PDB file of C-alpha atoms and ligand atoms in Angstrom:
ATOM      1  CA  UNK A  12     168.891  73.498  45.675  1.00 57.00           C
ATOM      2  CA  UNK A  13     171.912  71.521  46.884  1.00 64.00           C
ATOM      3  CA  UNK A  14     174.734  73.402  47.845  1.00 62.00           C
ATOM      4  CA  UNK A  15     177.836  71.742  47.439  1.00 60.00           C
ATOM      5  CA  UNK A  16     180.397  73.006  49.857  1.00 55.00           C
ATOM      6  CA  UNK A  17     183.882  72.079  49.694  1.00 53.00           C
ATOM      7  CA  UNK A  18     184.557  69.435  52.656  1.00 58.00           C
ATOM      8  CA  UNK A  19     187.311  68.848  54.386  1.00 79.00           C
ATOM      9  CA  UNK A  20     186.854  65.717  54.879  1.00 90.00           C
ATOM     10  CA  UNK A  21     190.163  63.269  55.400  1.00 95.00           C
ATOM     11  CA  UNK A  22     189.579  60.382  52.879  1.00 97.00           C
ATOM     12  CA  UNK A  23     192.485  57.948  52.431  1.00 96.00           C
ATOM     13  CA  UNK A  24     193.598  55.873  49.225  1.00 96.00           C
ATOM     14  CA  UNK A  25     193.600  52.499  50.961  1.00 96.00           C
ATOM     15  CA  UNK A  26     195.531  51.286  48.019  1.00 94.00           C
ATOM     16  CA  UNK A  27     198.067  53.785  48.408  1.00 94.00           C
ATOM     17  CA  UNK A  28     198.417  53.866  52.069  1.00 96.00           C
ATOM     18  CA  UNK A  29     198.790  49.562  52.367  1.00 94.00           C
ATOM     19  CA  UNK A  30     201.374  50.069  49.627  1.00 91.00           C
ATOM     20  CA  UNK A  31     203.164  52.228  50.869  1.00 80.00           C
ATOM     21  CA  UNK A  32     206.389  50.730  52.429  1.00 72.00           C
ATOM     22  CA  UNK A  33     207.636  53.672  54.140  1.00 76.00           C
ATOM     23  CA  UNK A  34     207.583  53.360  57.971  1.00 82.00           C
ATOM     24  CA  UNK A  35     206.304  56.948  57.879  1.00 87.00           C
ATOM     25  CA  UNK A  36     203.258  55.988  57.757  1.00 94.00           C
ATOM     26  CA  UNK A  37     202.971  52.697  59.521  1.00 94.00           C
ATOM     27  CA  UNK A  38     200.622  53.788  62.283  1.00 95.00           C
ATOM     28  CA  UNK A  39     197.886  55.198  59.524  1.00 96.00           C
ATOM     29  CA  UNK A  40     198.069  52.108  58.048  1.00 96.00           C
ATOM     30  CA  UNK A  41     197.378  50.124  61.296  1.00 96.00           C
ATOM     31  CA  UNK A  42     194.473  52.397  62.499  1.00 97.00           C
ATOM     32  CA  UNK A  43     193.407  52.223  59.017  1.00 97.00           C
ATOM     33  CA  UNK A  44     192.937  48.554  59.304  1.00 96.00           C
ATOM     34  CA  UNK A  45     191.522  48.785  62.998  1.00 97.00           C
ATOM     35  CA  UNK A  46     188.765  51.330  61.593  1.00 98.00           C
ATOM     36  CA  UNK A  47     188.025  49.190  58.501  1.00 98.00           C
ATOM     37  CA  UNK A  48     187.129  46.404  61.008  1.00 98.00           C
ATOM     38  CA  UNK A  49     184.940  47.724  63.410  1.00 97.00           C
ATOM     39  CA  UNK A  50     182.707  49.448  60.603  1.00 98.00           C
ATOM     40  CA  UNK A  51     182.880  46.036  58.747  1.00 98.00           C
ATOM     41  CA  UNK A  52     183.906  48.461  55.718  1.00 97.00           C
ATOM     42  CA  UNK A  53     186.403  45.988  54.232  1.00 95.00           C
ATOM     43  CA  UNK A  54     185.938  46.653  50.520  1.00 91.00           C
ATOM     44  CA  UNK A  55     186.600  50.170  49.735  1.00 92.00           C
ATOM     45  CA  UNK A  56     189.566  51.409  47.851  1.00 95.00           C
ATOM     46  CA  UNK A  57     189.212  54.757  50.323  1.00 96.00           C
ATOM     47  CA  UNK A  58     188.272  55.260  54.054  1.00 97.00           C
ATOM     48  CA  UNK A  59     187.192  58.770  55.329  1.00 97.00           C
ATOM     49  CA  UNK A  60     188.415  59.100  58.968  1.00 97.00           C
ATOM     50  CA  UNK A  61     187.025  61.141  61.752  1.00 97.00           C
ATOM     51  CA  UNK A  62     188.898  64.660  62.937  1.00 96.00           C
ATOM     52  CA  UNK A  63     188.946  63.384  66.200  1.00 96.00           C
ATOM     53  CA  UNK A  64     191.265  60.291  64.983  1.00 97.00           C
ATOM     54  CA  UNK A  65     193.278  61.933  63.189  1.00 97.00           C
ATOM     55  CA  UNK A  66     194.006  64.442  65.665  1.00 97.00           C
ATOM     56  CA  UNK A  67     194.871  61.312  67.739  1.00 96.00           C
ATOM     57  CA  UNK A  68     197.205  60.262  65.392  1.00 96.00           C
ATOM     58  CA  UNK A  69     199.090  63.687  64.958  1.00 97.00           C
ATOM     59  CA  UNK A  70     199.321  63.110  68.581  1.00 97.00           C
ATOM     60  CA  UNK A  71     201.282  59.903  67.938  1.00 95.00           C
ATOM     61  CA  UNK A  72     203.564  61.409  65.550  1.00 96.00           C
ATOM     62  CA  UNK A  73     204.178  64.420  67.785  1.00 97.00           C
ATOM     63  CA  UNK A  74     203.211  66.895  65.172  1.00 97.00           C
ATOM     64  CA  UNK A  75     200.172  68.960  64.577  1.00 97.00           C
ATOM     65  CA  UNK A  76     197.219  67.681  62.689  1.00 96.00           C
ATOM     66  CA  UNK A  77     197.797  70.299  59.860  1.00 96.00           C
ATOM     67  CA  UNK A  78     201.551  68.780  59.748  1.00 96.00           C
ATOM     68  CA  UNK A  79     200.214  65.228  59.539  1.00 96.00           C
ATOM     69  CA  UNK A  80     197.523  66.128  56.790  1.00 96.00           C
ATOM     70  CA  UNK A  81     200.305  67.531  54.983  1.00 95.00           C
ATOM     71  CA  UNK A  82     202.702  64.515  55.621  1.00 95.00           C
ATOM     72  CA  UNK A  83     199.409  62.497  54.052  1.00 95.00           C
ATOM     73  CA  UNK A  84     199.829  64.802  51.131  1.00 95.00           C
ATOM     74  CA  UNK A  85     203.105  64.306  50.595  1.00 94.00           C
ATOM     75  CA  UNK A  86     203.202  60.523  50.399  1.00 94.00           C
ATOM     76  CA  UNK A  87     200.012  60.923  48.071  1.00 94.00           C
ATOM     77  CA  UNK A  88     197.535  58.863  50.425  1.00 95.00           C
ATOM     78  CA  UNK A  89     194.760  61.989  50.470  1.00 95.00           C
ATOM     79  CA  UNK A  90     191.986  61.724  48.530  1.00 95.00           C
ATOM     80  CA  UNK A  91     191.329  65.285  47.654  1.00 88.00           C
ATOM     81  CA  UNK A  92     187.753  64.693  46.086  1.00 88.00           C
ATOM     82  CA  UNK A  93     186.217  60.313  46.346  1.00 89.00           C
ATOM     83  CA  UNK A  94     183.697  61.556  43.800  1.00 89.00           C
ATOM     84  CA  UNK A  95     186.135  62.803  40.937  1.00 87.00           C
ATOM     85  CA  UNK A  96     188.563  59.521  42.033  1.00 86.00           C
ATOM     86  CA  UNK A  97     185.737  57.425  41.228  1.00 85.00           C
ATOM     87  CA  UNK A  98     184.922  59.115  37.897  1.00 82.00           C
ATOM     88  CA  UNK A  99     188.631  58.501  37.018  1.00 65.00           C
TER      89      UNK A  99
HETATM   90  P1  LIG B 115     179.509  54.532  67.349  1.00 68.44           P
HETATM   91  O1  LIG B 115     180.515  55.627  67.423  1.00 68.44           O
HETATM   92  O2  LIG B 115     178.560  54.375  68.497  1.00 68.44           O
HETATM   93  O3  LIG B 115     178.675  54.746  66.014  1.00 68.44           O
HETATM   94  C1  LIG B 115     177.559  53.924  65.729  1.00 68.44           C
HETATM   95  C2  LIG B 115     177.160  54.091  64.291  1.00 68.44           C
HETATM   96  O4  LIG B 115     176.783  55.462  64.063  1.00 68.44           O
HETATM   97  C3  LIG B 115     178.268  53.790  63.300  1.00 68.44           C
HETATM   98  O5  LIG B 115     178.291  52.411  63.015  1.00 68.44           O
HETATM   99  C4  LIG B 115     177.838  54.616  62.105  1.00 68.44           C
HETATM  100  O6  LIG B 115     176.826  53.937  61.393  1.00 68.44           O
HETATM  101  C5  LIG B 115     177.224  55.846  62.750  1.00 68.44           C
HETATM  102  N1  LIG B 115     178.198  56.940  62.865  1.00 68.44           N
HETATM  103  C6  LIG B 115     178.809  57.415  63.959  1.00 68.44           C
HETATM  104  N2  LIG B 115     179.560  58.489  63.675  1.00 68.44           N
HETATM  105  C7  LIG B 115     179.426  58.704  62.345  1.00 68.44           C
HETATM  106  C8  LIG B 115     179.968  59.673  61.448  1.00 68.44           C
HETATM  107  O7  LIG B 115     180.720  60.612  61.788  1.00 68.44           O
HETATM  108  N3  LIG B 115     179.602  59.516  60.152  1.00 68.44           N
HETATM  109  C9  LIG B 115     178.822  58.514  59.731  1.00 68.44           C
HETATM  110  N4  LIG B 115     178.557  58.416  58.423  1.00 68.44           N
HETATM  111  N5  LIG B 115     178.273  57.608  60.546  1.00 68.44           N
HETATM  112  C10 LIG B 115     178.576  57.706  61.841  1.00 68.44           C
HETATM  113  P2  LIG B 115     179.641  51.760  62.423  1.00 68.44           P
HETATM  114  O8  LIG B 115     180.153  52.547  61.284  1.00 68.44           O
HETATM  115  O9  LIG B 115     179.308  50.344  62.144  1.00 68.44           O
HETATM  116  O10 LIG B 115     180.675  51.817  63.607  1.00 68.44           O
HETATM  117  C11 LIG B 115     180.529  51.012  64.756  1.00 68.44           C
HETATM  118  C12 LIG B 115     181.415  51.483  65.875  1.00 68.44           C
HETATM  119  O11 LIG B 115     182.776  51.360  65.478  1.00 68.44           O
HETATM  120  C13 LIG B 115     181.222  52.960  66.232  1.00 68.44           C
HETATM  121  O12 LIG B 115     180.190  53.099  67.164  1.00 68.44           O
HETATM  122  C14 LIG B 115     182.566  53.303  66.844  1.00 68.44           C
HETATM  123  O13 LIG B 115     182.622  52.853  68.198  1.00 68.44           O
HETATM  124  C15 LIG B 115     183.529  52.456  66.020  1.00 68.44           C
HETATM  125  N6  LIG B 115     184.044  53.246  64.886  1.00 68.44           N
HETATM  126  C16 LIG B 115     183.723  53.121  63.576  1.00 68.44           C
HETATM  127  N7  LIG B 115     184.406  53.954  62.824  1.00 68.44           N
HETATM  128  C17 LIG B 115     185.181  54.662  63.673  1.00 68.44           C
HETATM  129  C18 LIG B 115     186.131  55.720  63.477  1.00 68.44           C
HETATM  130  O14 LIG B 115     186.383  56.214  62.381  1.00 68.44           O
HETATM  131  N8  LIG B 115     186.753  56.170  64.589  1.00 68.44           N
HETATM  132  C19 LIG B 115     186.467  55.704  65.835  1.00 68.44           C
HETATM  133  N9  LIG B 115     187.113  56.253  66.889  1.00 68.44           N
HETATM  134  N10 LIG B 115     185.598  54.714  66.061  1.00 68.44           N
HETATM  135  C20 LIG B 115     184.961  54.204  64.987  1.00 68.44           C
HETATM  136  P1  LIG B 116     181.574  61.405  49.173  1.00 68.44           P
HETATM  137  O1  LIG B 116     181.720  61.557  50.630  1.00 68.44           O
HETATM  138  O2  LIG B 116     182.230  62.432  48.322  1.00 68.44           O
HETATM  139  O3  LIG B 116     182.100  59.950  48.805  1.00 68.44           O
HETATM  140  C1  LIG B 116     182.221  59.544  47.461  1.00 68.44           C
HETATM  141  C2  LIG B 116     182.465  58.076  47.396  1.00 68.44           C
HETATM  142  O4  LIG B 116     183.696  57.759  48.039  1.00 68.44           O
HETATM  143  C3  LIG B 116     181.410  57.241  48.097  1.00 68.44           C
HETATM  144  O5  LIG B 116     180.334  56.982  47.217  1.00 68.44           O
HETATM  145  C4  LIG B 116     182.168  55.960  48.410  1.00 68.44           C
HETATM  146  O6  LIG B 116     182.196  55.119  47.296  1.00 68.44           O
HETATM  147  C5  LIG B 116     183.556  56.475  48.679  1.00 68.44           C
HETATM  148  N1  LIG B 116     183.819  56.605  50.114  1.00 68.44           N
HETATM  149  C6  LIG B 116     184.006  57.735  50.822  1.00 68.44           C
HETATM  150  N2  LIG B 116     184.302  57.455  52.094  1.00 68.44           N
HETATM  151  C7  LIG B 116     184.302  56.102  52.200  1.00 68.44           C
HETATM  152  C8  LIG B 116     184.571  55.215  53.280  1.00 68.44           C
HETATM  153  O7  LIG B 116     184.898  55.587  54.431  1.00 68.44           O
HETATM  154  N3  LIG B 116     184.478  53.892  52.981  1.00 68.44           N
HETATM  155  C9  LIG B 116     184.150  53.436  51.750  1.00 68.44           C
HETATM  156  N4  LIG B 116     184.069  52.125  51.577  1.00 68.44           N
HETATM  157  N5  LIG B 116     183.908  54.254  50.717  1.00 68.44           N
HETATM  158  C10 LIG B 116     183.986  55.571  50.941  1.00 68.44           C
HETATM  159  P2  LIG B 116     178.901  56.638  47.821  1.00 68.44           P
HETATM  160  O8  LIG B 116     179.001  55.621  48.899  1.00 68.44           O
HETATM  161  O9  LIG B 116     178.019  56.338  46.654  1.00 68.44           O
HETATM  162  O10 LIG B 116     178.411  58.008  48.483  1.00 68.44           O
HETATM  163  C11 LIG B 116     178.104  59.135  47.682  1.00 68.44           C
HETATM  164  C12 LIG B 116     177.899  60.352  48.552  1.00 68.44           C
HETATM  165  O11 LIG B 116     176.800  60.128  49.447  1.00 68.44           O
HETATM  166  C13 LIG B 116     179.090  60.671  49.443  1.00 68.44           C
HETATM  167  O12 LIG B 116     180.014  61.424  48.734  1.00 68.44           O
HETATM  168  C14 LIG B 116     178.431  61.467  50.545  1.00 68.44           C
HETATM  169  O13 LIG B 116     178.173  62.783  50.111  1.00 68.44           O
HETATM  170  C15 LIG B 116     177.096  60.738  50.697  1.00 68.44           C
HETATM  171  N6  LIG B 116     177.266  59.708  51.742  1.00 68.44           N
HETATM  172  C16 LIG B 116     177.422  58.380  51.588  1.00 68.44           C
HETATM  173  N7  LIG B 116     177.523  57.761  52.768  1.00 68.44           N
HETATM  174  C17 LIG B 116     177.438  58.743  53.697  1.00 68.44           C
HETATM  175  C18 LIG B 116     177.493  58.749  55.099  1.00 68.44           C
HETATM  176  O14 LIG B 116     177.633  57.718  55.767  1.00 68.44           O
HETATM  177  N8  LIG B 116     177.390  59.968  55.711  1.00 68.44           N
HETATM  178  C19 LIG B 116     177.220  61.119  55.009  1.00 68.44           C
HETATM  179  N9  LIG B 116     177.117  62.255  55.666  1.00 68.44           N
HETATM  180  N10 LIG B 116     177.185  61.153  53.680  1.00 68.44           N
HETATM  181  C20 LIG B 116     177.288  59.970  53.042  1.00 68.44           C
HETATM  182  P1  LIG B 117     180.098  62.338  57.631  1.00 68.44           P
HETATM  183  O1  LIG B 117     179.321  61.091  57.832  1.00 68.44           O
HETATM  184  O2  LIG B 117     179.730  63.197  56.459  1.00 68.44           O
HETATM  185  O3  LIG B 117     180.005  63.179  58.970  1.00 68.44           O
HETATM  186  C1  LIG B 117     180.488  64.520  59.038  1.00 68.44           C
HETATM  187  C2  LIG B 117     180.579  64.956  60.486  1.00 68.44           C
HETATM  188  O4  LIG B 117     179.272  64.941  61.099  1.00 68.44           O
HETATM  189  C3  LIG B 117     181.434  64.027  61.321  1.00 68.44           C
HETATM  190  O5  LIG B 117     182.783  64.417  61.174  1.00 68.44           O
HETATM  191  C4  LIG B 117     180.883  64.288  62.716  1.00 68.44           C
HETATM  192  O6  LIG B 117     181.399  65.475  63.238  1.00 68.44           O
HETATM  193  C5  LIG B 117     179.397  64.493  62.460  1.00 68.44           C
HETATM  194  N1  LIG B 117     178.649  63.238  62.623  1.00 68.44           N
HETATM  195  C6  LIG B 117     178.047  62.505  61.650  1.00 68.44           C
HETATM  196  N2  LIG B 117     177.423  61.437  62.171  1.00 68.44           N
HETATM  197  C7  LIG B 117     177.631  61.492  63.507  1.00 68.44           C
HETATM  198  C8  LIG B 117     177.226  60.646  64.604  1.00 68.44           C
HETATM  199  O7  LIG B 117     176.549  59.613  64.461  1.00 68.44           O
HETATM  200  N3  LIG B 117     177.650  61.016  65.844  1.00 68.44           N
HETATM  201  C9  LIG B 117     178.408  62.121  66.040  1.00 68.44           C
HETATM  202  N4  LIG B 117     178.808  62.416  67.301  1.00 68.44           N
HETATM  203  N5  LIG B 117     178.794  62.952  65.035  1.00 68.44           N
HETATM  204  C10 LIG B 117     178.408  62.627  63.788  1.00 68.44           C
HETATM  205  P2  LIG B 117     183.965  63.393  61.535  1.00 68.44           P
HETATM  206  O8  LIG B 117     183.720  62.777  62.880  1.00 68.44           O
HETATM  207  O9  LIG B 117     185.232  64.138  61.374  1.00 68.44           O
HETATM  208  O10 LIG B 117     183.885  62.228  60.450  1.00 68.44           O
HETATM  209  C11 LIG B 117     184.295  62.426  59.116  1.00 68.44           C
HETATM  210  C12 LIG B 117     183.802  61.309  58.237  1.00 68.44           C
HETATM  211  O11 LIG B 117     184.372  60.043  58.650  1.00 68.44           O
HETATM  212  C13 LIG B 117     182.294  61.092  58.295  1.00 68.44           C
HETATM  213  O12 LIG B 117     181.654  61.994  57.441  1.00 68.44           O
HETATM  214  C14 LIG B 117     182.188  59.655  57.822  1.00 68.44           C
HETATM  215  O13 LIG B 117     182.341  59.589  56.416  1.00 68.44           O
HETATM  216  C15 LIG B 117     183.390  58.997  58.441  1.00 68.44           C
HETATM  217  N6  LIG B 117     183.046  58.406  59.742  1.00 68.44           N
HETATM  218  C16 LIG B 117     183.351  58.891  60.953  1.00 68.44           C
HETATM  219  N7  LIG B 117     182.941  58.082  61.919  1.00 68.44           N
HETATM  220  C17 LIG B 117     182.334  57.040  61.319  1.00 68.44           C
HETATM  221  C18 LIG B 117     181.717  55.852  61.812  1.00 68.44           C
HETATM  222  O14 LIG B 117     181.606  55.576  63.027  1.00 68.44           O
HETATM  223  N8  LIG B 117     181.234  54.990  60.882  1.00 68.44           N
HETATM  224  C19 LIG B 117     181.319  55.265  59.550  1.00 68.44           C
HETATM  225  N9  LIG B 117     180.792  54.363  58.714  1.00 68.44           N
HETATM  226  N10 LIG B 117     181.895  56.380  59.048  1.00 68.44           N
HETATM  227  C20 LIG B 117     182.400  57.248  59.928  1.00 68.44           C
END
């Protein structure tokens, strides 16, 4: 059968992030946007990123990516698991 492992994939609350008024996280939100566009994925309430850009954007932030997940964490923009947020 299936085997479900746990991913660690990024997924973001779009809600949460665009709401967010802290200028913590103002450069997310933009590459948020700029990803949303070029998939034409305009109308979901979450966006899972690549690695590779959010390594890019630790790089921005001068931190590691491990410091900016947890920075994501902390201002409650992580979707730990879409399929339980959905059932919610
Ligand atoms: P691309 O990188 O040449 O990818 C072409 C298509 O392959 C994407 O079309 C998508 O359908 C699929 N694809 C590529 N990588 C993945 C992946 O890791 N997971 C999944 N599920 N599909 C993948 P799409 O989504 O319309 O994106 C068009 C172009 O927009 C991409 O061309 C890329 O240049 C850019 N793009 C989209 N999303 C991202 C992103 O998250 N980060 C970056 N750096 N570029 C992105
Ligand atoms: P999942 O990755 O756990 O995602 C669960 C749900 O979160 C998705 O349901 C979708 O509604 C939402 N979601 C996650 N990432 C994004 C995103 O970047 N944009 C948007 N608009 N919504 C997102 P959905 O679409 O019914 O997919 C169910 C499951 O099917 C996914 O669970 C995943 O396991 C698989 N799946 C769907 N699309 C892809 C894909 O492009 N690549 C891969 N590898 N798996 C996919
Ligand atoms: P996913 O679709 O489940 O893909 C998981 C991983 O498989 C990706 O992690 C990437 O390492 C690899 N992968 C999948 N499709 C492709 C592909 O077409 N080309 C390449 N070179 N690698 C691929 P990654 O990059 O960290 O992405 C994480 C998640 O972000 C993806 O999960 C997908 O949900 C989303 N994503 C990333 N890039 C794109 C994109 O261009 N378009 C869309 N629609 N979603 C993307």
């Amino acid at each position: 059968g299936v085997r479900h492992e746990p991913t660690n994939k990024i997924v973001l609350d779009l809600e949460r992030l665009y709401d967010e008024a802290s200028e913590d996280l103002a450069y997310v939100a933009r590459y948020a946007r700029a990803i949303q566009q070029q998939r034409g994925d305009y109308n979901g309430r979450v966006l899972s990123i690549r690695a590779d850009d959010l390594r890019a954007l630790a790089i921005v932030y001068d931190i590691s990516p491990s410091g900016l997940i947890e920075r994501l964490n902390e201002h409650g923009v992580l979707v730990a698991d879409p399929r339980a947020f959905f059932a919610s």
